[in-house]
mmCIF file of C-alpha atoms in Angstrom:
data_model
loop_
_atom_site.group_PDB
_atom_site.id
_atom_site.type_symbol
_atom_site.label_atom_id
_atom_site.label_comp_id
_atom_site.label_asym_id
_atom_site.label_seq_id
_atom_site.Cartn_x
_atom_site.Cartn_y
_atom_site.Cartn_z
ATOM 1 C CA LEU A 1 -46.561 7.407 -16.294
ATOM 2 C CA LYS A 2 -44.274 6.226 -19.003
ATOM 3 C CA THR A 3 -42.113 6.138 -15.791
ATOM 4 C CA LEU A 4 -43.855 3.539 -13.389
ATOM 5 C CA GLY A 5 -44.669 1.482 -16.480
ATOM 6 C CA LEU A 6 -40.783 1.736 -17.680
ATOM 7 C CA LEU A 7 -39.579 0.888 -13.506
ATOM 8 C CA THR A 8 -41.898 -2.296 -13.410
ATOM 9 C CA LEU A 9 -40.930 -3.576 -16.886
ATOM 10 C CA MET A 10 -37.328 -3.065 -15.617
ATOM 11 C CA ALA A 11 -38.057 -4.836 -12.193
ATOM 12 C CA GLU A 12 -39.770 -8.203 -14.373
ATOM 13 C CA CYS A 13 -36.558 -8.594 -16.491
ATOM 14 C CA GLY A 14 -34.282 -8.993 -13.256
ATOM 15 C CA LEU A 15 -32.654 -5.176 -14.458
ATOM 16 C CA HIS A 16 -32.600 -3.049 -11.201
ATOM 17 C CA ILE A 17 -34.245 -0.281 -11.042
ATOM 18 C CA PRO A 18 -33.820 3.800 -8.728
ATOM 19 C CA ALA A 19 -36.034 2.475 -5.980
ATOM 20 C CA ASP A 20 -35.548 2.789 -2.217
ATOM 21 C CA ASP A 21 -33.919 -0.777 0.053
ATOM 22 C CA GLY A 22 -37.397 -2.297 1.300
ATOM 23 C CA SER A 23 -39.267 -1.305 -1.682
ATOM 24 C CA PHE A 24 -41.460 -3.266 -3.658
ATOM 25 C CA VAL A 25 -42.458 -4.106 -7.049
ATOM 26 C CA SER A 26 -45.407 -5.552 -8.487
ATOM 27 C CA VAL A 27 -44.965 -8.893 -11.341
ATOM 28 C CA PHE A 28 -48.150 -8.540 -13.858
ATOM 29 C CA ASP A 29 -48.595 -10.692 -16.836
ATOM 30 C CA ARG A 30 -49.810 -8.166 -18.653
ATOM 31 C CA VAL A 31 -48.577 -3.921 -18.793
ATOM 32 C CA LEU A 32 -50.954 -2.210 -21.397
ATOM 33 C CA ALA A 33 -50.838 1.832 -21.932
ATOM 34 C CA ASP A 34 -52.950 4.557 -23.246
ATOM 35 C CA ILE A 35 -50.384 7.868 -23.277
ATOM 36 C CA GLY A 36 -50.366 10.056 -25.524
ATOM 37 C CA ASP A 37 -51.834 10.138 -29.192
ATOM 38 C CA GLU A 38 -52.401 7.900 -31.688
ATOM 39 C CA GLN A 39 -54.665 9.802 -34.942
ATOM 40 C CA SER A 40 -53.916 8.985 -37.963
ATOM 41 C CA ILE A 41 -54.950 9.854 -40.849
ATOM 42 C CA GLN A 42 -54.271 7.016 -43.262
ATOM 43 C CA ASP A 43 -56.043 4.389 -41.254
ATOM 44 C CA GLU A 44 -58.930 7.253 -39.656
ATOM 45 C CA LEU A 45 -58.739 7.258 -36.324
ATOM 46 C CA SER A 46 -59.518 10.475 -34.276
ATOM 47 C CA THR A 47 -57.546 10.835 -30.734
ATOM 48 C CA TYR A 48 -60.856 10.102 -29.235
ATOM 49 C CA SER A 49 -61.513 7.578 -31.290
ATOM 50 C CA SER A 50 -57.233 6.101 -30.990
ATOM 51 C CA HIS A 51 -58.291 6.200 -26.990
ATOM 52 C CA LEU A 52 -61.533 4.071 -27.487
ATOM 53 C CA ARG A 53 -60.382 1.683 -29.504
ATOM 54 C CA ASN A 54 -57.433 1.482 -26.460
ATOM 55 C CA MET A 55 -59.636 1.119 -23.796
ATOM 56 C CA ARG A 56 -61.958 -1.723 -26.045
ATOM 57 C CA ALA A 57 -58.892 -3.451 -25.861
ATOM 58 C CA PHE A 58 -58.106 -3.442 -22.189
ATOM 59 C CA VAL A 59 -61.324 -4.033 -20.978
ATOM 60 C CA ARG A 60 -61.324 -6.739 -22.830
ATOM 61 C CA GLU A 61 -57.465 -8.060 -21.796
ATOM 62 C CA SER A 62 -57.184 -7.123 -18.075
ATOM 63 C CA ASP A 63 -57.722 -9.405 -15.113
ATOM 64 C CA GLU A 64 -56.292 -8.916 -12.089
ATOM 65 C CA CYS A 65 -52.707 -9.377 -13.149
ATOM 66 C CA THR A 66 -53.088 -6.609 -15.480
ATOM 67 C CA LEU A 67 -51.481 -3.284 -14.702
ATOM 68 C CA VAL A 68 -53.245 -0.467 -16.795
ATOM 69 C CA LEU A 69 -52.094 3.333 -17.458
ATOM 70 C CA ILE A 70 -54.532 5.475 -19.196
ATOM 71 C CA ASP A 71 -52.933 9.197 -19.562
ATOM 72 C CA GLU A 72 -56.171 12.054 -19.198
ATOM 73 C CA MET A 73 -59.078 8.790 -19.697
ATOM 74 C CA GLY A 74 -61.695 10.487 -21.712
ATOM 75 C CA THR A 75 -60.492 13.240 -23.033
ATOM 76 C CA GLY A 76 -61.112 14.088 -26.910
ATOM 77 C CA THR A 77 -64.484 14.597 -27.031
ATOM 78 C CA GLU A 78 -67.471 15.880 -25.428
ATOM 79 C CA PRO A 79 -66.523 15.879 -21.805
ATOM 80 C CA VAL A 80 -69.800 15.125 -20.468
ATOM 81 C CA ILE A 81 -70.090 12.130 -22.282
ATOM 82 C CA GLY A 82 -66.597 11.429 -22.469
ATOM 83 C CA GLY A 83 -66.189 11.219 -18.740
ATOM 84 C CA ALA A 84 -69.521 9.490 -18.986
ATOM 85 C CA ILE A 85 -68.060 6.863 -21.505
ATOM 86 C CA ALA A 86 -64.575 7.078 -19.307
ATOM 87 C CA GLU A 87 -66.688 6.314 -15.753
ATOM 88 C CA ALA A 88 -68.568 3.556 -17.168
ATOM 89 C CA ILE A 89 -65.353 1.897 -18.566
ATOM 90 C CA LEU A 90 -62.844 2.451 -15.071
ATOM 91 C CA ARG A 91 -66.142 0.929 -13.630
ATOM 92 C CA GLU A 92 -65.885 -1.768 -15.417
ATOM 93 C CA LEU A 93 -62.027 -2.066 -15.334
ATOM 94 C CA VAL A 94 -62.367 -1.792 -10.963
ATOM 95 C CA ASN A 95 -65.197 -4.643 -11.354
ATOM 96 C CA ARG A 96 -62.350 -6.619 -13.362
ATOM 97 C CA ARG A 97 -60.197 -5.982 -10.572
ATOM 98 C CA VAL A 98 -57.118 -4.922 -12.515
ATOM 99 C CA PHE A 99 -54.383 -2.037 -11.153
ATOM 100 C CA GLY A 100 -54.052 0.855 -13.125
ATOM 101 C CA ILE A 101 -53.119 4.566 -12.092
ATOM 102 C CA ILE A 102 -55.353 6.384 -14.347
ATOM 103 C CA THR A 103 -55.040 10.046 -14.716
ATOM 104 C CA THR A 104 -57.519 12.923 -15.224
ATOM 105 C CA HIS A 105 -59.369 16.447 -14.780
ATOM 106 C CA TYR A 106 -62.784 15.163 -14.795
ATOM 107 C CA THR A 107 -64.642 15.823 -10.910
ATOM 108 C CA ASN A 108 -66.620 12.646 -11.701
ATOM 109 C CA LEU A 109 -64.050 10.400 -12.173
ATOM 110 C CA LYS A 110 -62.350 11.838 -8.930
ATOM 111 C CA HIS A 111 -66.172 11.928 -7.759
ATOM 112 C CA PHE A 112 -65.709 8.409 -8.893
ATOM 113 C CA ALA A 113 -62.513 6.967 -6.730
ATOM 114 C CA GLU A 114 -64.204 8.549 -3.807
ATOM 115 C CA GLN A 115 -67.075 6.897 -3.214
ATOM 116 C CA THR A 116 -65.823 3.528 -5.141
ATOM 117 C CA PRO A 117 -64.663 0.776 -3.025
ATOM 118 C CA GLY A 118 -60.523 -0.407 -4.190
ATOM 119 C CA VAL A 119 -60.284 2.926 -6.151
ATOM 120 C CA VAL A 120 -58.026 6.001 -4.487
ATOM 121 C CA ASN A 121 -57.450 9.833 -5.793
ATOM 122 C CA GLY A 122 -53.937 11.118 -5.985
ATOM 123 C CA ALA A 123 -52.620 14.327 -6.348
ATOM 124 C CA MET A 124 -49.886 16.221 -8.171
ATOM 125 C CA LEU A 125 -49.134 18.688 -5.624
ATOM 126 C CA TYR A 126 -48.817 22.287 -6.837
ATOM 127 C CA ASP A 127 -48.044 25.154 -5.092
ATOM 128 C CA ARG A 128 -50.660 28.362 -5.847
ATOM 129 C CA GLY A 129 -48.025 31.306 -4.754
ATOM 130 C CA ALA A 130 -45.539 30.212 -6.648
ATOM 131 C CA MET A 131 -47.713 28.983 -9.364
ATOM 132 C CA ARG A 132 -45.494 26.220 -9.941
ATOM 133 C CA PRO A 133 -45.312 22.320 -10.238
ATOM 134 C CA LEU A 134 -44.217 20.865 -6.891
ATOM 135 C CA PHE A 135 -43.404 16.920 -8.978
ATOM 136 C CA GLN A 136 -44.373 15.379 -5.959
ATOM 137 C CA LEU A 137 -47.861 12.652 -5.504
ATOM 138 C CA SER A 138 -49.988 12.826 -2.967
ATOM 139 C CA ILE A 139 -52.369 9.933 -1.980
ATOM 140 C CA GLY A 140 -55.873 9.958 -0.372
ATOM 141 C CA GLN A 141 -57.031 13.257 -2.335
ATOM 142 C CA ALA A 142 -58.031 14.739 -5.290
ATOM 143 C CA GLY A 143 -56.010 17.445 -6.483
ATOM 144 C CA SER A 144 -57.170 21.150 -8.113
ATOM 145 C CA SER A 145 -56.166 21.437 -11.820
ATOM 146 C CA PHE A 146 -55.462 24.945 -10.727
ATOM 147 C CA ALA A 147 -57.596 26.518 -14.506
ATOM 148 C CA ILE A 148 -58.164 29.622 -13.105
ATOM 149 C CA GLU A 149 -55.242 30.450 -11.995
ATOM 150 C CA ILE A 150 -53.419 29.199 -14.630
ATOM 151 C CA ALA A 151 -55.154 31.015 -16.978
ATOM 152 C CA ARG A 152 -54.834 34.109 -14.786
ATOM 153 C CA GLN A 153 -50.925 33.556 -14.419
ATOM 154 C CA ILE A 154 -50.226 33.188 -18.396
ATOM 155 C CA GLY A 155 -51.853 36.614 -18.612
ATOM 156 C CA LEU A 156 -55.273 36.041 -19.719
ATOM 157 C CA SER A 157 -57.633 39.374 -19.238
ATOM 158 C CA GLU A 158 -59.202 39.605 -16.328
ATOM 159 C CA PRO A 159 -62.741 40.229 -18.183
ATOM 160 C CA ILE A 160 -62.341 36.688 -20.184
ATOM 161 C CA ILE A 161 -61.259 35.144 -16.377
ATOM 162 C CA ARG A 162 -64.492 36.834 -15.208
ATOM 163 C CA TYR A 163 -66.698 35.482 -17.541
ATOM 164 C CA ALA A 164 -65.398 31.969 -17.133
ATOM 165 C CA THR A 165 -66.421 31.835 -13.748
ATOM 166 C CA ASP A 166 -69.586 33.095 -14.841
ATOM 167 C CA LEU A 167 -69.815 30.830 -16.852
ATOM 168 C CA VAL A 168 -69.288 26.957 -15.107
ATOM 169 C CA GLY A 169 -70.096 29.686 -11.821
ATOM 170 C CA GLU A 170 -68.483 29.687 -8.728
ATOM 171 C CA GLU A 171 -69.852 26.942 -6.926
ATOM 172 C CA HIS A 172 -68.037 24.477 -10.023
ATOM 173 C CA ILE A 173 -64.675 27.110 -8.782
ATOM 174 C CA ASP A 174 -64.616 26.686 -5.162
ATOM 175 C CA TYR A 175 -65.242 23.061 -5.392
ATOM 176 C CA ASP A 176 -61.480 23.005 -7.124
ATOM 177 C CA LYS A 177 -59.874 25.625 -4.927
ATOM 178 C CA GLN A 178 -61.418 23.337 -2.408
ATOM 179 C CA LEU A 179 -59.488 20.048 -3.590
#
């Protein structure tokens, strides 16, 4: 996300960017980003409230000439409610025809992208055999978070992994594997 934002702004300033011949870069009136953590004890902002403050501004200021970059949309609060609020915000951005790149691990947002015209899923590829990221983007399908596989690789005990699998259910684990 940071690289995309930086390269977009560099190109808009007339600077050369590392891109193949024939590449193109869109020009935007605004580039808005919510990347990182803006929590502040002084301003009485939790991680989630700082993200929500940004989302409120994005919805107010965005239109079809805006690029929005959001990292881990909806996180920082209870996942079901955070996911629902994130989906409602995403729906509003789509209605405003905003161009954006949004990262998430939330299944409801992956479903939303799959079912919504003008929204496309993407996934960072992962080598399941070697258990390492490939740093390649695949457009068109949602990806897995590989949470169980990574927990196993990190060395969490099998009883903990089995208990976690039982909590979410095999159906959810199978769906994540299919992604």
